[in-house]
mmCIF file of C-alpha atoms and ligand atoms in Angstrom:
data_model
loop_
_atom_site.group_PDB
_atom_site.id
_atom_site.type_symbol
_atom_site.label_atom_id
_atom_site.label_comp_id
_atom_site.label_asym_id
_atom_site.label_seq_id
_atom_site.Cartn_x
_atom_site.Cartn_y
_atom_site.Cartn_z
ATOM 1 C CA MET A 1 -31.814 12.245 1.001
ATOM 2 C CA ASP A 2 -28.550 10.789 2.678
ATOM 3 C CA GLN A 3 -29.494 7.688 1.753
ATOM 4 C CA ASP A 4 -28.713 8.921 -1.664
ATOM 5 C CA VAL A 5 -24.875 10.138 -1.184
ATOM 6 C CA LYS A 6 -22.791 7.524 -2.384
ATOM 7 C CA VAL A 7 -19.780 6.386 -0.373
ATOM 8 C CA SER A 8 -17.125 4.602 -1.839
ATOM 9 C CA GLN A 9 -14.380 3.530 0.577
ATOM 10 C CA GLY A 10 -10.918 4.382 0.617
ATOM 11 C CA THR A 11 -8.527 1.319 0.323
ATOM 12 C CA GLY A 12 -7.485 1.916 3.307
ATOM 13 C CA ASP A 13 -11.296 0.875 4.696
ATOM 14 C CA ARG A 14 -11.777 -2.995 4.256
ATOM 15 C CA ASP A 15 -15.412 -2.299 5.290
ATOM 16 C CA GLY A 16 -17.305 1.011 6.356
ATOM 17 C CA ALA A 17 -18.862 -1.087 9.121
ATOM 18 C CA GLU A 18 -16.464 -2.223 10.867
ATOM 19 C CA PHE A 19 -13.884 0.555 10.719
ATOM 20 C CA PRO A 20 -14.585 4.084 10.603
ATOM 21 C CA GLU A 21 -13.020 6.386 7.870
ATOM 22 C CA ASN A 22 -9.199 7.922 8.711
ATOM 23 C CA GLY A 23 -10.263 10.752 5.476
ATOM 24 C CA ARG A 24 -13.144 11.337 3.203
ATOM 25 C CA ILE A 25 -13.508 13.549 -0.083
ATOM 26 C CA THR A 26 -16.873 14.835 -0.301
ATOM 27 C CA VAL A 27 -17.496 15.611 -4.203
ATOM 28 C CA ASP A 28 -20.775 17.607 -3.939
ATOM 29 C CA LEU A 29 -21.800 17.133 -7.352
ATOM 30 C CA GLY A 30 -25.058 19.902 -7.462
ATOM 31 C CA ALA A 31 -22.294 22.319 -6.765
ATOM 32 C CA LEU A 32 -20.598 20.662 -10.114
ATOM 33 C CA ALA A 33 -23.417 20.740 -12.084
ATOM 34 C CA ASP A 34 -24.019 24.214 -11.116
ATOM 35 C CA ASN A 35 -20.583 24.975 -11.947
ATOM 36 C CA TRP A 36 -21.047 23.621 -15.399
ATOM 37 C CA ARG A 37 -24.601 25.844 -16.102
ATOM 38 C CA THR A 38 -22.467 28.853 -14.652
ATOM 39 C CA LEU A 39 -19.761 27.997 -17.444
ATOM 40 C CA ALA A 40 -22.357 27.308 -20.024
ATOM 41 C CA ALA A 41 -24.287 30.241 -19.608
ATOM 42 C CA GLN A 42 -20.296 33.085 -19.749
ATOM 43 C CA LEU A 43 -20.249 30.945 -23.204
ATOM 44 C CA SER A 44 -23.311 34.039 -25.137
ATOM 45 C CA GLY A 45 -23.185 33.274 -29.002
ATOM 46 C CA GLY A 46 -24.093 30.063 -28.959
ATOM 47 C CA ALA A 47 -20.730 28.324 -28.403
ATOM 48 C CA ARG A 48 -21.529 24.912 -25.934
ATOM 49 C CA CYS A 49 -19.748 23.935 -22.972
ATOM 50 C CA GLY A 50 -17.760 20.402 -22.760
ATOM 51 C CA ALA A 51 -15.928 18.951 -19.848
ATOM 52 C CA ALA A 52 -12.548 17.857 -19.493
ATOM 53 C CA VAL A 53 -12.585 14.901 -17.219
ATOM 54 C CA LYS A 54 -9.332 13.754 -17.657
ATOM 55 C CA ALA A 55 -7.009 12.063 -14.711
ATOM 56 C CA ASP A 56 -10.376 10.368 -13.443
ATOM 57 C CA GLY A 57 -11.987 13.460 -12.944
ATOM 58 C CA TYR A 58 -9.022 16.018 -11.860
ATOM 59 C CA GLY A 59 -9.265 12.904 -9.202
ATOM 60 C CA LEU A 60 -12.743 13.133 -7.790
ATOM 61 C CA GLY A 61 -14.081 10.033 -9.969
ATOM 62 C CA ALA A 62 -14.978 10.095 -13.694
ATOM 63 C CA GLY A 63 -17.468 7.880 -13.286
ATOM 64 C CA GLU A 64 -19.537 10.038 -10.999
ATOM 65 C CA ALA A 65 -18.564 14.069 -12.731
ATOM 66 C CA THR A 66 -19.521 12.708 -16.102
ATOM 67 C CA ARG A 67 -22.557 11.088 -15.250
ATOM 68 C CA THR A 68 -23.567 14.463 -13.671
ATOM 69 C CA LEU A 69 -21.871 16.361 -16.233
ATOM 70 C CA TRP A 70 -24.307 14.897 -18.871
ATOM 71 C CA ARG A 71 -27.535 15.063 -16.452
ATOM 72 C CA ALA A 72 -26.840 18.318 -17.164
ATOM 73 C CA GLY A 73 -26.363 18.756 -20.410
ATOM 74 C CA CYS A 74 -22.712 18.619 -21.212
ATOM 75 C CA ARG A 75 -22.065 16.146 -24.524
ATOM 76 C CA SER A 76 -18.660 16.821 -24.952
ATOM 77 C CA PHE A 77 -15.957 14.833 -22.882
ATOM 78 C CA PHE A 78 -12.471 15.779 -22.864
ATOM 79 C CA VAL A 79 -10.076 12.705 -21.671
ATOM 80 C CA ALA A 80 -5.901 12.337 -21.915
ATOM 81 C CA THR A 81 -5.128 8.751 -22.693
ATOM 82 C CA PRO A 82 -7.959 6.212 -24.861
ATOM 83 C CA GLN A 83 -7.969 3.834 -21.417
ATOM 84 C CA GLU A 84 -9.633 6.802 -19.812
ATOM 85 C CA GLY A 85 -11.825 7.116 -22.442
ATOM 86 C CA ALA A 86 -13.009 3.396 -22.666
ATOM 87 C CA ARG A 87 -13.637 3.453 -19.231
ATOM 88 C CA LEU A 88 -15.748 7.161 -19.434
ATOM 89 C CA ARG A 89 -17.373 4.706 -22.025
ATOM 90 C CA GLU A 90 -18.672 2.776 -19.644
ATOM 91 C CA ASP A 91 -19.151 4.590 -16.937
ATOM 92 C CA LEU A 92 -21.441 6.137 -19.428
ATOM 93 C CA ALA A 93 -23.341 4.063 -20.183
ATOM 94 C CA LEU A 94 -25.032 3.667 -16.886
ATOM 95 C CA VAL A 95 -26.645 6.846 -17.765
ATOM 96 C CA GLY A 96 -28.521 4.666 -20.482
ATOM 97 C CA PRO A 97 -28.389 3.497 -23.756
ATOM 98 C CA GLU A 98 -28.794 7.258 -25.231
ATOM 99 C CA ALA A 99 -25.400 8.352 -23.523
ATOM 100 C CA THR A 100 -24.072 6.876 -27.016
ATOM 101 C CA GLU A 101 -24.271 10.640 -28.515
ATOM 102 C CA ALA A 102 -21.513 11.343 -25.811
ATOM 103 C CA GLU A 103 -18.231 12.736 -27.964
ATOM 104 C CA ILE A 104 -15.083 11.435 -25.799
ATOM 105 C CA TYR A 105 -12.228 13.236 -27.104
ATOM 106 C CA VAL A 106 -8.947 11.846 -26.675
ATOM 107 C CA LEU A 107 -5.948 14.818 -26.047
ATOM 108 C CA ASN A 108 -3.363 12.789 -25.925
ATOM 109 C CA GLY A 109 -3.631 12.130 -29.636
ATOM 110 C CA LEU A 110 -3.674 8.302 -32.059
ATOM 111 C CA TYR A 111 -1.848 5.833 -30.154
ATOM 112 C CA SER A 112 -0.286 3.962 -33.401
ATOM 113 C CA GLY A 113 -1.668 1.019 -34.183
ATOM 114 C CA ALA A 114 -5.048 1.310 -31.945
ATOM 115 C CA ALA A 115 -7.255 3.273 -34.335
ATOM 116 C CA PRO A 116 -9.546 0.439 -34.440
ATOM 117 C CA ALA A 117 -9.531 -0.043 -30.995
ATOM 118 C CA TYR A 118 -10.448 3.754 -31.047
ATOM 119 C CA SER A 119 -13.675 3.280 -33.063
ATOM 120 C CA ARG A 120 -15.174 0.416 -31.554
ATOM 121 C CA HIS A 121 -14.887 2.376 -27.784
ATOM 122 C CA GLY A 122 -16.214 5.099 -29.753
ATOM 123 C CA LEU A 123 -13.691 7.564 -28.731
ATOM 124 C CA ARG A 124 -12.555 10.707 -30.972
ATOM 125 C CA PRO A 125 -8.670 10.623 -30.818
ATOM 126 C CA VAL A 126 -7.279 14.642 -31.094
ATOM 127 C CA LEU A 127 -4.620 13.773 -33.819
ATOM 128 C CA ALA A 128 -1.637 16.093 -33.398
ATOM 129 C CA SER A 129 0.483 14.729 -36.133
ATOM 130 C CA PRO A 130 0.661 14.175 -40.121
ATOM 131 C CA ALA A 131 1.246 10.490 -38.892
ATOM 132 C CA ASP A 132 -1.239 10.270 -36.550
ATOM 133 C CA VAL A 133 -3.704 12.307 -39.703
ATOM 134 C CA ALA A 134 -2.267 9.632 -42.239
ATOM 135 C CA GLU A 135 -3.314 7.105 -39.643
ATOM 136 C CA TRP A 136 -6.235 8.109 -39.360
ATOM 137 C CA ALA A 137 -7.842 8.550 -42.191
ATOM 138 C CA ASP A 138 -6.499 5.288 -43.693
ATOM 139 C CA HIS A 139 -8.081 3.646 -40.578
ATOM 140 C CA ALA A 140 -11.418 5.392 -42.135
ATOM 141 C CA ARG A 141 -10.994 4.264 -45.643
ATOM 142 C CA ARG A 142 -11.217 0.910 -44.387
ATOM 143 C CA THR A 143 -14.192 1.070 -41.980
ATOM 144 C CA ASP A 144 -18.041 1.568 -43.102
ATOM 145 C CA ALA A 145 -18.984 3.724 -40.068
ATOM 146 C CA PRO A 146 -18.204 7.580 -39.958
ATOM 147 C CA CYS A 147 -14.835 8.012 -37.881
ATOM 148 C CA PRO A 148 -14.940 11.888 -36.607
ATOM 149 C CA ALA A 149 -11.757 12.900 -34.999
ATOM 150 C CA ALA A 150 -10.092 16.785 -33.756
ATOM 151 C CA LEU A 151 -7.234 17.891 -35.232
ATOM 152 C CA HIS A 152 -4.646 19.387 -32.367
ATOM 153 C CA VAL A 153 -2.846 22.893 -34.265
ATOM 154 C CA ASP A 154 -0.317 24.569 -32.205
ATOM 155 C CA THR A 155 -0.384 28.238 -31.488
ATOM 156 C CA GLY A 156 2.376 28.707 -29.666
ATOM 157 C CA ILE A 157 2.320 26.646 -26.100
ATOM 158 C CA SER A 158 4.575 23.751 -28.444
ATOM 159 C CA ARG A 159 3.143 20.420 -26.579
ATOM 160 C CA LEU A 160 1.269 18.549 -29.157
ATOM 161 C CA GLY A 161 -0.748 19.721 -32.254
ATOM 162 C CA LEU A 162 0.187 20.227 -35.929
ATOM 163 C CA SER A 163 2.529 23.448 -37.129
ATOM 164 C CA PRO A 164 1.562 26.633 -39.395
ATOM 165 C CA ASP A 165 2.722 23.654 -42.200
ATOM 166 C CA GLU A 166 1.769 20.878 -41.956
ATOM 167 C CA ALA A 167 -1.634 22.100 -40.616
ATOM 168 C CA ARG A 168 -2.210 23.979 -44.183
ATOM 169 C CA ALA A 169 -0.345 20.860 -45.892
ATOM 170 C CA VAL A 170 -3.542 18.352 -43.855
ATOM 171 C CA ALA A 171 -5.975 21.317 -45.043
ATOM 172 C CA ALA A 172 -4.695 20.514 -48.947
ATOM 173 C CA SER A 173 -4.991 16.838 -48.332
ATOM 174 C CA GLY A 174 -8.814 17.663 -47.875
ATOM 175 C CA PHE A 175 -9.189 16.112 -44.837
ATOM 176 C CA CYS A 176 -12.182 17.186 -42.652
ATOM 177 C CA PRO A 177 -11.639 17.055 -39.177
ATOM 178 C CA ALA A 178 -14.615 16.934 -36.618
ATOM 179 C CA LEU A 179 -13.429 19.541 -34.669
ATOM 180 C CA VAL A 180 -10.318 21.951 -34.462
ATOM 181 C CA ILE A 181 -8.758 22.745 -30.581
ATOM 182 C CA SER A 182 -5.602 24.410 -29.924
ATOM 183 C CA HIS A 183 -4.481 25.040 -26.555
ATOM 184 C CA LEU A 184 -3.635 28.178 -24.263
ATOM 185 C CA ALA A 185 -0.251 28.607 -22.973
ATOM 186 C CA CYS A 186 -1.437 31.515 -20.761
ATOM 187 C CA ALA A 187 -4.965 32.158 -20.785
ATOM 188 C CA ASP A 188 -4.608 32.330 -16.234
ATOM 189 C CA MET A 189 -2.847 36.170 -16.874
ATOM 190 C CA PRO A 190 -5.578 37.381 -18.830
ATOM 191 C CA GLY A 191 -3.023 40.718 -19.931
ATOM 192 C CA ASN A 192 -0.356 38.589 -21.387
ATOM 193 C CA PRO A 193 0.267 39.540 -24.981
ATOM 194 C CA MET A 194 0.647 35.356 -25.935
ATOM 195 C CA ASN A 195 -3.337 35.055 -26.086
ATOM 196 C CA ASP A 196 -3.970 37.848 -28.642
ATOM 197 C CA ARG A 197 -1.273 36.409 -30.415
ATOM 198 C CA GLN A 198 -2.889 32.281 -30.028
ATOM 199 C CA LEU A 199 -6.198 33.380 -30.512
ATOM 200 C CA GLY A 200 -5.164 35.093 -34.502
ATOM 201 C CA ARG A 201 -2.497 32.233 -34.958
ATOM 202 C CA PHE A 202 -5.669 29.918 -34.343
ATOM 203 C CA ARG A 203 -7.973 31.728 -36.353
ATOM 204 C CA GLU A 204 -5.891 31.307 -39.099
ATOM 205 C CA LEU A 205 -5.036 27.658 -39.327
ATOM 206 C CA ALA A 206 -9.127 26.533 -37.817
ATOM 207 C CA GLY A 207 -9.714 28.734 -40.515
ATOM 208 C CA LEU A 208 -8.339 26.488 -43.036
ATOM 209 C CA PHE A 209 -11.259 23.603 -42.026
ATOM 210 C CA PRO A 210 -14.794 25.798 -42.625
ATOM 211 C CA ASP A 211 -16.456 22.999 -41.828
ATOM 212 C CA ALA A 212 -15.116 21.979 -38.446
ATOM 213 C CA ARG A 213 -16.348 23.230 -35.106
ATOM 214 C CA LYS A 214 -13.178 25.053 -33.585
ATOM 215 C CA SER A 215 -12.662 24.809 -29.481
ATOM 216 C CA LEU A 216 -10.148 27.409 -27.967
ATOM 217 C CA ALA A 217 -10.749 27.476 -24.668
ATOM 218 C CA ASN A 218 -9.958 25.746 -21.533
ATOM 219 C CA SER A 219 -11.466 27.258 -18.138
ATOM 220 C CA ALA A 220 -9.090 30.291 -17.433
ATOM 221 C CA GLY A 221 -10.092 30.514 -21.486
ATOM 222 C CA ILE A 222 -13.628 31.468 -21.311
ATOM 223 C CA PHE A 223 -12.942 34.145 -18.857
ATOM 224 C CA LEU A 224 -10.339 36.541 -21.643
ATOM 225 C CA GLY A 225 -13.924 37.191 -23.136
ATOM 226 C CA PRO A 226 -16.566 36.085 -26.132
ATOM 227 C CA GLU A 227 -13.218 35.854 -28.868
ATOM 228 C CA TYR A 228 -11.907 33.091 -27.176
ATOM 229 C CA HIS A 229 -15.493 30.972 -27.118
ATOM 230 C CA PHE A 230 -15.120 29.912 -30.699
ATOM 231 C CA ASP A 231 -17.603 26.639 -31.075
ATOM 232 C CA LEU A 232 -17.016 24.581 -28.140
ATOM 233 C CA ALA A 233 -15.292 25.253 -24.335
ATOM 234 C CA ARG A 234 -13.258 22.528 -22.609
ATOM 235 C CA PRO A 235 -13.070 23.866 -18.713
ATOM 236 C CA GLY A 236 -11.597 21.104 -16.344
ATOM 237 C CA ILE A 237 -10.321 22.786 -13.098
ATOM 238 C CA ALA A 238 -13.361 25.931 -12.966
ATOM 239 C CA LEU A 239 -15.961 23.559 -12.594
ATOM 240 C CA TYR A 240 -14.568 21.727 -9.728
ATOM 241 C CA GLY A 241 -14.176 24.775 -8.287
ATOM 242 C CA SER A 242 -10.357 25.853 -7.644
ATOM 243 C CA GLN A 243 -9.274 29.244 -9.450
ATOM 244 C CA ALA A 244 -9.422 29.393 -12.678
ATOM 245 C CA SER A 245 -7.973 32.732 -13.256
ATOM 246 C CA ALA A 246 -7.463 35.454 -11.672
ATOM 247 C CA ASN A 247 -9.964 37.227 -13.861
ATOM 248 C CA GLU A 248 -12.955 35.141 -12.438
ATOM 249 C CA GLU A 249 -14.022 36.712 -9.757
ATOM 250 C CA SER A 250 -16.147 34.106 -7.007
ATOM 251 C CA LEU A 251 -18.897 32.722 -9.355
ATOM 252 C CA LEU A 252 -18.052 29.066 -8.892
ATOM 253 C CA LYS A 253 -18.938 26.670 -6.338
ATOM 254 C CA THR A 254 -16.611 24.524 -3.530
ATOM 255 C CA VAL A 255 -17.205 21.406 -5.289
ATOM 256 C CA VAL A 256 -14.214 19.387 -3.154
ATOM 257 C CA THR A 257 -14.551 18.731 0.515
ATOM 258 C CA LEU A 258 -10.939 16.933 2.171
ATOM 259 C CA GLU A 259 -11.337 15.718 5.520
ATOM 260 C CA ALA A 260 -9.225 13.928 8.041
ATOM 261 C CA ARG A 261 -9.545 12.243 11.658
ATOM 262 C CA ILE A 262 -8.217 13.464 14.697
ATOM 263 C CA LEU A 263 -6.503 10.444 16.113
ATOM 264 C CA GLN A 264 -4.734 12.680 19.101
ATOM 265 C CA VAL A 265 -4.982 15.514 20.926
ATOM 266 C CA HIS A 266 -2.390 16.457 22.949
ATOM 267 C CA PRO A 267 -0.796 19.663 24.294
ATOM 268 C CA LEU A 268 2.744 20.667 23.580
ATOM 269 C CA LYS A 269 4.486 22.702 26.495
ATOM 270 C CA LYS A 270 6.705 25.966 25.692
ATOM 271 C CA GLY A 271 9.891 24.290 24.170
ATOM 272 C CA ASP A 272 8.832 21.286 23.169
ATOM 273 C CA THR A 273 9.229 20.604 19.146
ATOM 274 C CA ILE A 274 6.799 18.474 17.368
ATOM 275 C CA GLY A 275 7.629 15.913 14.304
ATOM 276 C CA TYR A 276 10.198 15.029 11.726
ATOM 277 C CA GLY A 277 13.083 17.582 12.359
ATOM 278 C CA ALA A 278 11.984 19.255 14.890
ATOM 279 C CA ALA A 279 11.141 21.940 12.944
ATOM 280 C CA PHE A 280 8.620 23.335 14.724
ATOM 281 C CA ALA A 281 9.191 24.621 17.881
ATOM 282 C CA ALA A 282 6.078 25.861 20.913
ATOM 283 C CA GLU A 283 6.637 29.948 21.469
ATOM 284 C CA ARG A 284 3.749 28.874 24.561
ATOM 285 C CA ASP A 285 1.896 26.438 25.240
ATOM 286 C CA MET A 286 -0.455 24.571 23.028
ATOM 287 C CA GLN A 287 -2.825 22.151 21.907
ATOM 288 C CA VAL A 288 -2.376 20.016 19.159
ATOM 289 C CA ALA A 289 -4.319 17.787 16.912
ATOM 290 C CA MET A 290 -2.787 14.874 15.282
ATOM 291 C CA VAL A 291 -4.562 14.114 12.096
ATOM 292 C CA ALA A 292 -4.891 11.234 9.996
ATOM 293 C CA ALA A 293 -3.374 12.627 6.830
ATOM 294 C CA GLY A 294 -0.085 13.019 5.858
ATOM 295 C CA TYR A 295 1.533 12.916 2.333
ATOM 296 C CA ALA A 296 0.720 9.271 1.499
ATOM 297 C CA ASP A 297 -2.349 10.572 0.809
ATOM 298 C CA GLY A 298 -1.387 13.162 -1.078
ATOM 299 C CA TYR A 299 -1.311 16.242 1.537
ATOM 300 C CA MET A 300 1.920 17.772 0.421
ATOM 301 C CA ARG A 301 4.724 17.310 2.477
ATOM 302 C CA ARG A 302 5.369 21.652 1.171
ATOM 303 C CA ALA A 303 2.123 22.428 2.659
ATOM 304 C CA GLY A 304 4.511 22.031 6.615
ATOM 305 C CA SER A 305 5.374 24.962 8.883
ATOM 306 C CA ALA A 306 8.743 25.535 10.532
ATOM 307 C CA SER A 307 9.448 27.959 13.252
ATOM 308 C CA GLY A 308 9.103 31.335 11.643
ATOM 309 C CA GLN A 309 7.590 30.034 8.346
ATOM 310 C CA PRO A 310 4.271 29.229 8.380
ATOM 311 C CA GLY A 311 2.248 26.648 6.466
ATOM 312 C CA ALA A 312 -1.230 25.562 5.248
ATOM 313 C CA ARG A 313 -3.934 25.693 8.003
ATOM 314 C CA ALA A 314 -7.227 23.434 8.645
ATOM 315 C CA TRP A 315 -10.745 24.156 9.722
ATOM 316 C CA LEU A 316 -12.630 23.201 12.668
ATOM 317 C CA ALA A 317 -15.515 24.046 14.754
ATOM 318 C CA GLY A 318 -15.716 28.027 13.444
ATOM 319 C CA HIS A 319 -10.833 27.894 13.823
ATOM 320 C CA TYR A 320 -8.574 28.145 11.750
ATOM 321 C CA LEU A 321 -5.554 25.632 12.413
ATOM 322 C CA PRO A 322 -1.746 26.042 11.613
ATOM 323 C CA VAL A 323 -0.588 23.238 10.275
ATOM 324 C CA LEU A 324 2.830 22.417 13.040
ATOM 325 C CA GLY A 325 5.884 21.068 11.932
ATOM 326 C CA ARG A 326 6.806 19.044 8.831
ATOM 327 C CA VAL A 327 3.417 16.596 7.402
ATOM 328 C CA SER A 328 4.699 13.039 8.122
ATOM 329 C CA MET A 329 3.615 10.132 5.756
ATOM 330 C CA ASP A 330 0.206 9.325 7.566
ATOM 331 C CA MET A 331 -0.313 12.350 9.593
ATOM 332 C CA THR A 332 0.071 16.047 10.271
ATOM 333 C CA ALA A 333 -0.314 17.777 13.368
ATOM 334 C CA PHE A 334 -2.535 21.183 13.888
ATOM 335 C CA ASP A 335 -2.675 23.805 16.745
ATOM 336 C CA VAL A 336 -6.499 23.296 17.806
ATOM 337 C CA THR A 337 -5.630 25.779 20.950
ATOM 338 C CA ASN A 338 -8.612 28.101 20.650
ATOM 339 C CA VAL A 339 -10.730 25.279 19.264
ATOM 340 C CA PRO A 340 -13.190 24.075 21.914
ATOM 341 C CA MET A 341 -12.459 21.065 24.701
ATOM 342 C CA ASP A 342 -15.056 19.414 22.971
ATOM 343 C CA LYS A 343 -14.791 19.532 19.735
ATOM 344 C CA ALA A 344 -10.766 18.822 19.028
ATOM 345 C CA VAL A 345 -11.423 15.260 19.899
ATOM 346 C CA PRO A 346 -10.505 12.134 18.493
ATOM 347 C CA GLY A 347 -12.450 10.413 15.956
ATOM 348 C CA ALA A 348 -13.684 14.622 14.639
ATOM 349 C CA LEU A 349 -13.190 15.478 11.572
ATOM 350 C CA VAL A 350 -10.780 18.337 10.162
ATOM 351 C CA GLU A 351 -11.402 20.312 7.237
ATOM 352 C CA LEU A 352 -8.532 20.273 5.031
ATOM 353 C CA PHE A 353 -10.012 22.323 2.673
ATOM 354 C CA GLY A 354 -13.011 23.094 0.820
ATOM 355 C CA PRO A 355 -15.454 25.533 2.027
ATOM 356 C CA HIS A 356 -14.016 27.253 4.532
ATOM 357 C CA VAL A 357 -10.248 26.730 3.586
ATOM 358 C CA SER A 358 -9.717 26.964 -0.456
ATOM 359 C CA VAL A 359 -8.219 24.320 -2.273
ATOM 360 C CA ASP A 360 -5.954 27.323 -3.980
ATOM 361 C CA GLU A 361 -4.563 28.382 -0.845
ATOM 362 C CA THR A 362 -3.122 24.806 0.305
ATOM 363 C CA ALA A 363 -2.091 24.152 -2.669
ATOM 364 C CA ALA A 364 -0.058 27.918 -2.350
ATOM 365 C CA CYS A 365 1.044 27.024 1.203
ATOM 366 C CA ALA A 366 2.371 23.793 -0.911
ATOM 367 C CA GLY A 367 4.003 25.759 -3.799
ATOM 368 C CA THR A 368 1.815 24.203 -6.367
ATOM 369 C CA ILE A 369 -1.310 24.703 -7.624
ATOM 370 C CA GLY A 370 -5.141 23.393 -7.088
ATOM 371 C CA TYR A 371 -5.286 20.930 -9.777
ATOM 372 C CA GLU A 372 -1.806 19.008 -8.597
ATOM 373 C CA PHE A 373 -3.471 18.892 -5.296
ATOM 374 C CA LEU A 374 -7.198 17.790 -6.806
ATOM 375 C CA THR A 375 -4.879 15.097 -8.936
ATOM 376 C CA SER A 376 -2.566 13.973 -5.866
ATOM 377 C CA LEU A 377 -5.466 12.759 -2.973
ATOM 378 C CA GLY A 378 -4.689 8.859 -2.231
ATOM 379 C CA ALA A 379 -6.267 5.988 -2.658
ATOM 380 C CA ARG A 380 -6.699 5.701 1.488
ATOM 381 C CA PHE A 381 -9.365 8.588 1.474
ATOM 382 C CA ALA A 382 -13.540 7.399 1.469
ATOM 383 C CA ARG A 383 -15.412 9.080 -0.924
ATOM 384 C CA ARG A 384 -18.657 10.608 -1.122
ATOM 385 C CA TYR A 385 -20.817 12.055 -3.850
ATOM 386 C CA LEU A 386 -23.636 14.290 -2.847
ATOM 387 C CA PRO A 387 -26.330 13.565 -5.149
ATOM 388 C CA ASP A 388 -27.393 17.053 -7.591
ATOM 389 C CA THR A 389 -30.880 17.056 -6.232
ATOM 390 C CA ALA A 390 -31.819 19.382 -9.160
ATOM 391 C CA ALA A 391 -30.721 16.351 -11.486
ATOM 392 C CA GLY A 392 -33.453 16.210 -14.268
ATOM 393 C CA THR A 393 -35.982 19.275 -13.011
ATOM 394 C CA ALA A 394 -33.475 21.753 -15.219
ATOM 395 C CA PRO A 395 -34.607 22.363 -18.974
ATOM 396 C CA LEU A 396 -32.048 21.135 -21.058
ATOM 397 C CA SER A 397 -32.731 23.976 -23.251
ATOM 398 C CA ASP A 398 -30.131 24.218 -26.376
ATOM 399 C CA ALA A 399 -29.018 27.942 -25.867
ATOM 400 C CA ALA A 400 -27.803 26.629 -22.155
ATOM 401 C CA ASN A 401 -25.980 23.389 -23.617
HETATM 402 C C1 PLP B 501 -6.684 19.471 -19.311
HETATM 403 C C2 PLP B 501 -6.753 20.642 -20.620
HETATM 404 C C3 PLP B 501 -8.707 21.245 -20.706
HETATM 405 C C4 PLP B 501 -8.704 21.926 -19.545
HETATM 406 O O1 PLP B 501 -8.025 22.590 -18.765
HETATM 407 P P1 PLP B 501 -8.945 23.969 -16.872
HETATM 408 O O2 PLP B 501 -7.559 24.799 -16.916
HETATM 409 O O3 PLP B 501 -8.242 22.153 -16.889
HETATM 410 O O4 PLP B 501 -9.889 24.126 -17.886
HETATM 411 C C5 PLP B 501 -8.340 21.802 -21.835
HETATM 412 N N1 PLP B 501 -7.504 21.306 -22.882
HETATM 413 C C6 PLP B 501 -6.464 20.693 -22.904
HETATM 414 C C7 PLP B 501 -5.744 21.015 -24.018
HETATM 415 C C8 PLP B 501 -5.953 20.382 -21.237
HETATM 416 O O5 PLP B 501 -5.454 19.877 -21.988
#
C-alpha cells in the first residue's frame, strides 16, 4: 500500500532522496471520500452533493481532491476563479474521457470578455449581475453548443448576486439558468434568524426559475436541515474535516495532518526566556524542541504564547506540547519536557494538527478559523496523499449521489 502513497516535495526540498523533509502535509483521500459519502447520505430526499474545491481544494491540492471526489460519485464542482476552473478541467481529464461530464461552476462569476474561454474549458459561470447575464446570453446566441450557466441571487449576505428586482427582471426576460444559487451568511449559527429569512427569500427568488436546479447549502447549511438542501449542496470545509457548524457532531473524519521536523532539543532553565521579545520565561527547568515550521509556512504568529498567555499545542508520542513564546518565520519552540528522551529527537516529526490536535483548535488559538489555517499552509511542506482504498468498490447509486 505504501508504494501507492503519492508524495510531492515542497519548494524547500530539491529532491526527496537528497534531503529529508522540513515538514509535510498528509492528505487522507479515503477520509475525504468518506466525508463526501457521509454528507451525501445526509441529503435524504434526493438532493445531490457537490463539492467546493476552490483555493486549490482549501489548500490541500485541488487535483487529488477532485479526482477522489469524482471516483466517490461527485459530479458538480465549485471553484472561485476561471483560472482555477481551467486547471480543474485538466486535473479531471486525468481520470478519463468520462470526466468531461463533470460540471465546474465558477463562483466569482463571468469575467467580462472571457465568455468564449469559459466555454472552451467547459466552465459554467455563476452569473452575478444583469451585465453578466446579458453578456452570457449574447455569447450563447453566437454559439452552436449549449451554454449552461448558474445564476446567483442575493438573499442577504450582500456579497455577489442579483437583487430581488434584478432577479425578477432576468426571469421576465426568459433567461433559463441551469442552476440558481444563493449563499448563507450565518449557517454556522443554527439559531440565527438570518437563516430563516434567507431561506424564505431563496424560495421566492429561485421559484422564478422553475426549470432550474436549486442550491443553497454550504457545509454548515447542510446541517441546518432538509429545507435547506434543495437539489444540490456545495460543501467545502466539512469535506476536508474541519468543523463547519456546532450542529455537526463528529460524523466527519480527519483528512489533513500537518507535521514538522524537530531541528534541535535543548534544556531551558528556570528563568530563561525563549524566542523574539523574550515573551516566554520558564517557570521551571524544561526541555524544548525547536520545530521547523513558522509563520512563513502558515503556522500563524498569533498561535504563539507568552508568559501567562497560552498558545497552540502540538502532539508527539502520546503527549501534548505547548508552544513556547513567539512563532518565528521558520521555526517554533515546543515544550517536550514530558516526552520520553528517545522520542523528542532531531529529525522526529511533531504533529502540529491532525488526529490528536484538530485544525480548528490550532486555528482558534491563532484567533482564526480552520478555513484560513488550511488555505495558508506554505509551499515548503511536502504533500503526501494516502490513497482512497475504497475507490471503485463502493456502489455509486444515484440516491447516494
Ligand atoms: C466557499 C463556498 C462554499 C463552500 O463553503 P463551506 O463553508 O466551505 O462549506 C459554498 N458556496 C459558496 C458560494 C462559497 O463561496
